[in-house]
mmCIF file of C-alpha atoms and ligand atoms in Angstrom:
data_model
loop_
_atom_site.group_PDB
_atom_site.id
_atom_site.type_symbol
_atom_site.label_atom_id
_atom_site.label_comp_id
_atom_site.label_asym_id
_atom_site.label_seq_id
_atom_site.Cartn_x
_atom_site.Cartn_y
_atom_site.Cartn_z
ATOM 1 C CA MET A 160 76.125 75.924 86.409
ATOM 2 C CA ASP A 161 75.787 75.793 90.370
ATOM 3 C CA VAL A 162 78.210 78.376 91.363
ATOM 4 C CA VAL A 163 77.870 77.385 94.918
ATOM 5 C CA GLY A 164 78.019 73.717 94.366
ATOM 6 C CA VAL A 165 81.262 74.159 92.269
ATOM 7 C CA SER A 166 82.713 76.541 95.000
ATOM 8 C CA LYS A 167 82.239 73.821 97.758
ATOM 9 C CA ARG A 168 83.950 71.205 95.384
ATOM 10 C CA LEU A 169 86.766 73.398 94.803
ATOM 11 C CA SER A 170 87.146 74.212 98.443
ATOM 12 C CA TYR A 171 87.198 70.419 99.370
ATOM 13 C CA VAL A 172 89.742 69.821 96.443
ATOM 14 C CA LEU A 173 92.094 73.026 96.839
ATOM 15 C CA ARG A 174 92.140 73.221 100.527
ATOM 16 C CA HIS A 175 91.700 69.570 101.830
ATOM 17 C CA ARG A 176 91.692 66.918 99.517
ATOM 18 C CA PRO A 177 93.729 67.442 96.236
ATOM 19 C CA ASP A 178 94.379 63.903 96.063
ATOM 20 C CA SER A 179 90.582 63.141 95.600
ATOM 21 C CA VAL A 180 91.059 64.027 91.898
ATOM 22 C CA GLY A 181 94.514 62.972 91.549
ATOM 23 C CA ILE A 182 96.350 66.258 91.783
ATOM 24 C CA ALA A 183 99.050 67.681 94.203
ATOM 25 C CA LEU A 184 99.276 71.404 95.191
ATOM 26 C CA ASP A 185 102.830 73.196 95.260
ATOM 27 C CA GLU A 186 104.189 74.171 98.493
ATOM 28 C CA ALA A 187 102.183 77.357 98.305
ATOM 29 C CA GLY A 188 98.775 75.841 97.481
ATOM 30 C CA TRP A 189 98.869 76.617 93.649
ATOM 31 C CA VAL A 190 98.036 74.275 90.802
ATOM 32 C CA ASP A 191 97.922 74.639 87.152
ATOM 33 C CA VAL A 192 94.210 75.815 86.048
ATOM 34 C CA ASP A 193 94.633 73.224 83.129
ATOM 35 C CA VAL A 194 95.624 70.553 85.305
ATOM 36 C CA LEU A 195 92.598 71.254 87.718
ATOM 37 C CA LEU A 196 90.017 71.317 85.053
ATOM 38 C CA ALA A 197 91.350 68.170 83.411
ATOM 39 C CA ALA A 198 91.254 66.490 86.863
ATOM 40 C CA LEU A 199 87.722 67.804 87.636
ATOM 41 C CA ALA A 200 86.478 66.614 84.209
ATOM 42 C CA ALA A 201 87.930 63.141 84.996
ATOM 43 C CA HIS A 202 86.237 63.171 88.274
ATOM 44 C CA GLY A 203 82.684 64.071 87.119
ATOM 45 C CA THR A 204 82.910 68.004 87.326
ATOM 46 C CA PRO A 205 83.424 69.253 83.674
ATOM 47 C CA LEU A 206 84.137 72.825 83.710
ATOM 48 C CA THR A 207 85.163 75.519 81.209
ATOM 49 C CA ARG A 208 87.718 78.187 81.946
ATOM 50 C CA GLY A 209 84.909 80.456 81.807
ATOM 51 C CA ASP A 210 82.940 78.641 84.388
ATOM 52 C CA LEU A 211 85.898 78.788 86.573
ATOM 53 C CA ASP A 212 86.361 82.578 86.221
ATOM 54 C CA ARG A 213 82.779 82.974 87.239
ATOM 55 C CA VAL A 214 83.214 80.939 90.445
ATOM 56 C CA VAL A 215 86.429 82.867 91.169
ATOM 57 C CA ALA A 216 84.944 86.286 90.615
ATOM 58 C CA GLY A 217 81.453 85.514 91.826
ATOM 59 C CA ASN A 218 82.446 83.846 94.987
ATOM 60 C CA ASP A 219 80.877 85.382 98.157
ATOM 61 C CA LYS A 220 84.044 85.278 100.183
ATOM 62 C CA ARG A 221 86.458 85.470 97.358
ATOM 63 C CA ARG A 222 87.807 82.007 98.382
ATOM 64 C CA PHE A 223 89.921 81.400 95.521
ATOM 65 C CA ALA A 224 92.651 83.504 93.656
ATOM 66 C CA TYR A 225 94.631 83.277 90.272
ATOM 67 C CA ASP A 226 98.264 84.026 90.229
ATOM 68 C CA PRO A 227 99.054 87.202 88.392
ATOM 69 C CA GLY A 228 99.420 85.510 85.194
ATOM 70 C CA GLY A 229 96.222 83.540 85.338
ATOM 71 C CA THR A 230 97.734 80.303 84.689
ATOM 72 C CA ARG A 231 97.377 78.878 88.390
ATOM 73 C CA ILE A 232 94.653 78.891 91.164
ATOM 74 C CA ARG A 233 94.676 78.374 94.787
ATOM 75 C CA ALA A 234 92.508 78.765 97.807
ATOM 76 C CA SER A 235 93.362 81.900 99.559
ATOM 77 C CA GLN A 236 92.986 80.325 103.136
ATOM 78 C CA GLY A 237 91.390 77.768 104.947
ATOM 79 C CA HIS A 238 93.695 74.628 104.013
ATOM 80 C CA SER A 239 94.118 71.526 106.136
ATOM 81 C CA VAL A 240 96.730 70.201 103.651
ATOM 82 C CA PRO A 241 100.236 71.896 104.684
ATOM 83 C CA VAL A 242 100.911 75.010 102.671
ATOM 84 C CA ALA A 243 103.071 78.162 103.149
ATOM 85 C CA LEU A 244 100.820 80.685 101.635
ATOM 86 C CA GLY A 245 103.440 83.431 101.493
ATOM 87 C CA TYR A 246 101.508 86.387 102.767
ATOM 88 C CA ALA A 247 103.577 89.051 104.201
ATOM 89 C CA ALA A 248 103.460 89.675 107.972
ATOM 90 C CA GLU A 249 101.421 92.532 108.643
ATOM 91 C CA SER A 250 100.470 94.662 111.798
ATOM 92 C CA PRO A 251 97.127 93.874 112.586
ATOM 93 C CA PRO A 252 94.279 96.266 113.748
ATOM 94 C CA ALA A 253 94.219 96.835 117.635
ATOM 95 C CA VAL A 254 91.103 94.351 117.786
ATOM 96 C CA LEU A 255 89.903 91.402 115.776
ATOM 97 C CA PHE A 256 87.163 88.934 116.254
ATOM 98 C CA HIS A 257 86.515 85.193 116.220
ATOM 99 C CA GLY A 258 83.045 83.597 116.066
ATOM 100 C CA THR A 259 82.605 80.150 117.393
ATOM 101 C CA PRO A 260 79.841 77.840 118.657
ATOM 102 C CA VAL A 261 79.137 78.465 122.291
ATOM 103 C CA ARG A 262 79.887 74.864 122.996
ATOM 104 C CA HIS A 263 83.609 75.579 122.238
ATOM 105 C CA LEU A 264 84.021 78.252 124.793
ATOM 106 C CA PRO A 265 85.096 76.481 127.944
ATOM 107 C CA SER A 266 87.748 74.762 125.820
ATOM 108 C CA ILE A 267 88.939 78.157 124.226
ATOM 109 C CA LEU A 268 89.043 80.067 127.348
ATOM 110 C CA THR A 269 91.166 77.355 128.752
ATOM 111 C CA GLU A 270 93.365 76.688 125.966
ATOM 112 C CA GLY A 271 93.292 79.606 123.719
ATOM 113 C CA LEU A 272 92.430 79.546 120.045
ATOM 114 C CA ARG A 273 94.321 76.702 118.187
ATOM 115 C CA PRO A 274 94.276 75.966 114.390
ATOM 116 C CA GLY A 275 92.681 72.636 114.739
ATOM 117 C CA ARG A 276 92.923 70.845 111.311
ATOM 118 C CA ARG A 277 93.679 74.099 109.345
ATOM 119 C CA HIS A 278 96.882 75.815 108.648
ATOM 120 C CA ALA A 279 96.150 78.802 110.986
ATOM 121 C CA VAL A 280 93.703 80.435 113.253
ATOM 122 C CA HIS A 281 91.231 82.523 111.474
ATOM 123 C CA LEU A 282 90.120 86.113 112.710
ATOM 124 C CA SER A 283 87.663 88.238 111.290
ATOM 125 C CA PRO A 284 88.090 92.099 110.802
ATOM 126 C CA ASP A 285 84.666 92.779 112.132
ATOM 127 C CA GLU A 286 82.196 91.458 114.831
ATOM 128 C CA ALA A 287 79.440 90.812 112.190
ATOM 129 C CA THR A 288 81.671 88.678 110.077
ATOM 130 C CA ALA A 289 82.672 86.578 113.173
ATOM 131 C CA ARG A 290 79.406 85.923 114.217
ATOM 132 C CA THR A 291 78.457 84.818 110.805
ATOM 133 C CA VAL A 292 81.400 82.375 110.872
ATOM 134 C CA GLY A 293 80.419 80.948 114.318
ATOM 135 C CA GLU A 294 76.592 80.861 113.257
ATOM 136 C CA ARG A 295 77.763 77.997 110.734
ATOM 137 C CA ARG A 296 77.710 75.329 113.405
ATOM 138 C CA GLY A 297 74.980 76.555 115.692
ATOM 139 C CA ARG A 298 74.482 79.338 118.363
ATOM 140 C CA ALA A 299 77.447 81.602 118.267
ATOM 141 C CA ALA A 300 79.585 83.398 120.526
ATOM 142 C CA VAL A 301 81.866 86.043 119.641
ATOM 143 C CA LEU A 302 85.431 86.683 120.944
ATOM 144 C CA ARG A 303 87.282 89.902 120.994
ATOM 145 C CA VAL A 304 91.031 89.288 120.294
ATOM 146 C CA ASP A 305 93.464 91.894 121.768
ATOM 147 C CA ALA A 306 95.662 91.575 118.266
ATOM 148 C CA ALA A 307 97.753 94.467 118.990
ATOM 149 C CA GLY A 308 98.746 92.812 122.586
ATOM 150 C CA LEU A 309 99.415 89.603 120.885
ATOM 151 C CA ALA A 310 101.424 91.110 118.151
ATOM 152 C CA ALA A 311 103.503 92.814 120.696
ATOM 153 C CA THR A 312 104.531 89.614 122.088
ATOM 154 C CA GLY A 313 105.960 88.626 118.623
ATOM 155 C CA ALA A 314 103.113 86.698 117.115
ATOM 156 C CA VAL A 315 103.016 86.979 113.521
ATOM 157 C CA PHE A 316 99.892 87.909 111.740
ATOM 158 C CA THR A 317 99.077 87.747 108.021
ATOM 159 C CA ARG A 318 96.201 88.532 106.032
ATOM 160 C CA SER A 319 94.812 86.319 103.332
ATOM 161 C CA ALA A 320 94.078 87.663 99.704
ATOM 162 C CA ASN A 321 90.425 87.376 100.876
ATOM 163 C CA GLY A 322 90.771 89.704 104.098
ATOM 164 C CA VAL A 323 90.941 86.881 106.756
ATOM 165 C CA TRP A 324 93.473 87.489 109.311
ATOM 166 C CA LEU A 325 95.593 84.530 110.271
ATOM 167 C CA VAL A 326 97.693 83.771 113.255
ATOM 168 C CA ASP A 327 99.256 80.439 114.596
ATOM 169 C CA ALA A 328 97.385 80.490 118.077
ATOM 170 C CA VAL A 329 95.672 82.924 120.281
ATOM 171 C CA PRO A 330 96.508 82.270 124.129
ATOM 172 C CA PRO A 331 93.448 82.865 126.487
ATOM 173 C CA ALA A 332 95.034 86.102 128.015
ATOM 174 C CA PHE A 333 94.218 87.805 124.804
ATOM 175 C CA LEU A 334 90.472 86.608 124.555
ATOM 176 C CA ALA A 335 87.232 88.162 125.873
ATOM 177 C CA VAL A 336 83.892 86.869 125.221
ATOM 178 C CA LEU A 337 81.558 89.660 123.848
HETATM 179 C C1 HQG B 472 87.333 76.173 117.162
HETATM 180 C C2 HQG B 472 84.923 79.485 107.038
HETATM 181 C C3 HQG B 472 87.771 74.137 121.080
HETATM 182 C C4 HQG B 472 87.097 77.520 116.556
HETATM 183 C C5 HQG B 472 84.895 80.526 107.918
HETATM 184 C C6 HQG B 472 86.131 76.965 115.295
HETATM 185 C C7 HQG B 472 86.184 81.051 108.319
HETATM 186 C C8 HQG B 472 88.329 75.425 119.393
HETATM 187 C C9 HQG B 472 86.505 75.441 115.099
HETATM 188 C C10 HQG B 472 87.029 79.664 108.145
HETATM 189 C C11 HQG B 472 89.648 75.830 119.933
HETATM 190 C C12 HQG B 472 87.471 75.138 114.082
HETATM 191 C C13 HQG B 472 87.459 79.094 109.358
HETATM 192 C C14 HQG B 472 89.998 75.137 121.300
HETATM 193 C C15 HQG B 472 89.521 76.979 118.089
HETATM 194 N N1 HQG B 472 89.014 74.371 121.807
HETATM 195 N N2 HQG B 472 87.519 74.628 119.871
HETATM 196 N N3 HQG B 472 91.097 75.386 122.012
HETATM 197 N N4 HQG B 472 90.097 76.653 119.228
HETATM 198 N N5 HQG B 472 88.360 76.173 118.378
HETATM 199 O O1 HQG B 472 86.093 75.597 110.526
HETATM 200 O O2 HQG B 472 87.426 79.742 112.247
HETATM 201 O O3 HQG B 472 83.357 79.474 104.296
HETATM 202 O O4 HQG B 472 88.526 75.057 111.177
HETATM 203 O O5 HQG B 472 86.537 78.397 117.295
HETATM 204 O O6 HQG B 472 84.160 81.618 107.252
HETATM 205 O O7 HQG B 472 85.305 78.288 112.316
HETATM 206 O O8 HQG B 472 85.160 77.733 104.435
HETATM 207 O O9 HQG B 472 87.705 77.379 111.664
HETATM 208 O O10 HQG B 472 84.940 76.811 115.753
HETATM 209 O O11 HQG B 472 86.586 81.904 107.499
HETATM 210 O O12 HQG B 472 85.655 79.721 103.299
HETATM 211 O O13 HQG B 472 87.332 75.061 116.311
HETATM 212 O O14 HQG B 472 86.245 78.753 107.316
HETATM 213 O O15 HQG B 472 85.358 80.009 105.696
HETATM 214 O O16 HQG B 472 86.643 75.296 112.957
HETATM 215 O O17 HQG B 472 86.510 78.868 110.060
HETATM 216 P P1 HQG B 472 87.277 75.724 111.457
HETATM 217 P P2 HQG B 472 86.695 78.563 111.824
HETATM 218 P P3 HQG B 472 84.961 79.128 104.265
#
């Protein structure tokens, strides 16, 4: 099995286009594993439960999670379909980071960070992770986010099951280019 290929397909289905295989996610992004496997098989990606387990466990960023009973699966973050992931609000560390292509900087420093088509702005716990995120699309800049300052204004931070910090927006006053 091509773990990376299957992971990419799962990201597409579970974050962005469940309809592409004829399934719907519940309001928190979950779908029954049996329903997912049947839908993938019907759309050219036959997988066993063991294959799925390997993708969930072996994924480099732990993008997917089973519910505690192991009967449902979801993406832990990154959705463009509307979802309420239900993570508890948490106090963030004083500083978080966001990597982005350099070409986005003028707009970000004017408007702040916006979620775009995803459900939240994604922030990284360390500079190296942020740089990797930014470099996905070209030469990267890394922004330092005054997370404590933003939290003090009432902004709600949550942390996904795979350690990505999520917030609705980051105004420019809380950003500095490293
Ligand atoms: C940028 C990957 C202009 C933002 C990664 C980013 C992450 C603005 C892009 C996760 C802006 C959105 C998310 C503004 C934000 N003006 N550009 N005002 N505000 N942007 O992919 O954070 O591998 O939706 O900087 O590792 O890059 O998929 O978000 O460049 O964790 O699991 O708009 O996706 O994870 O791009 O990445 P994205 P992201 P996976």
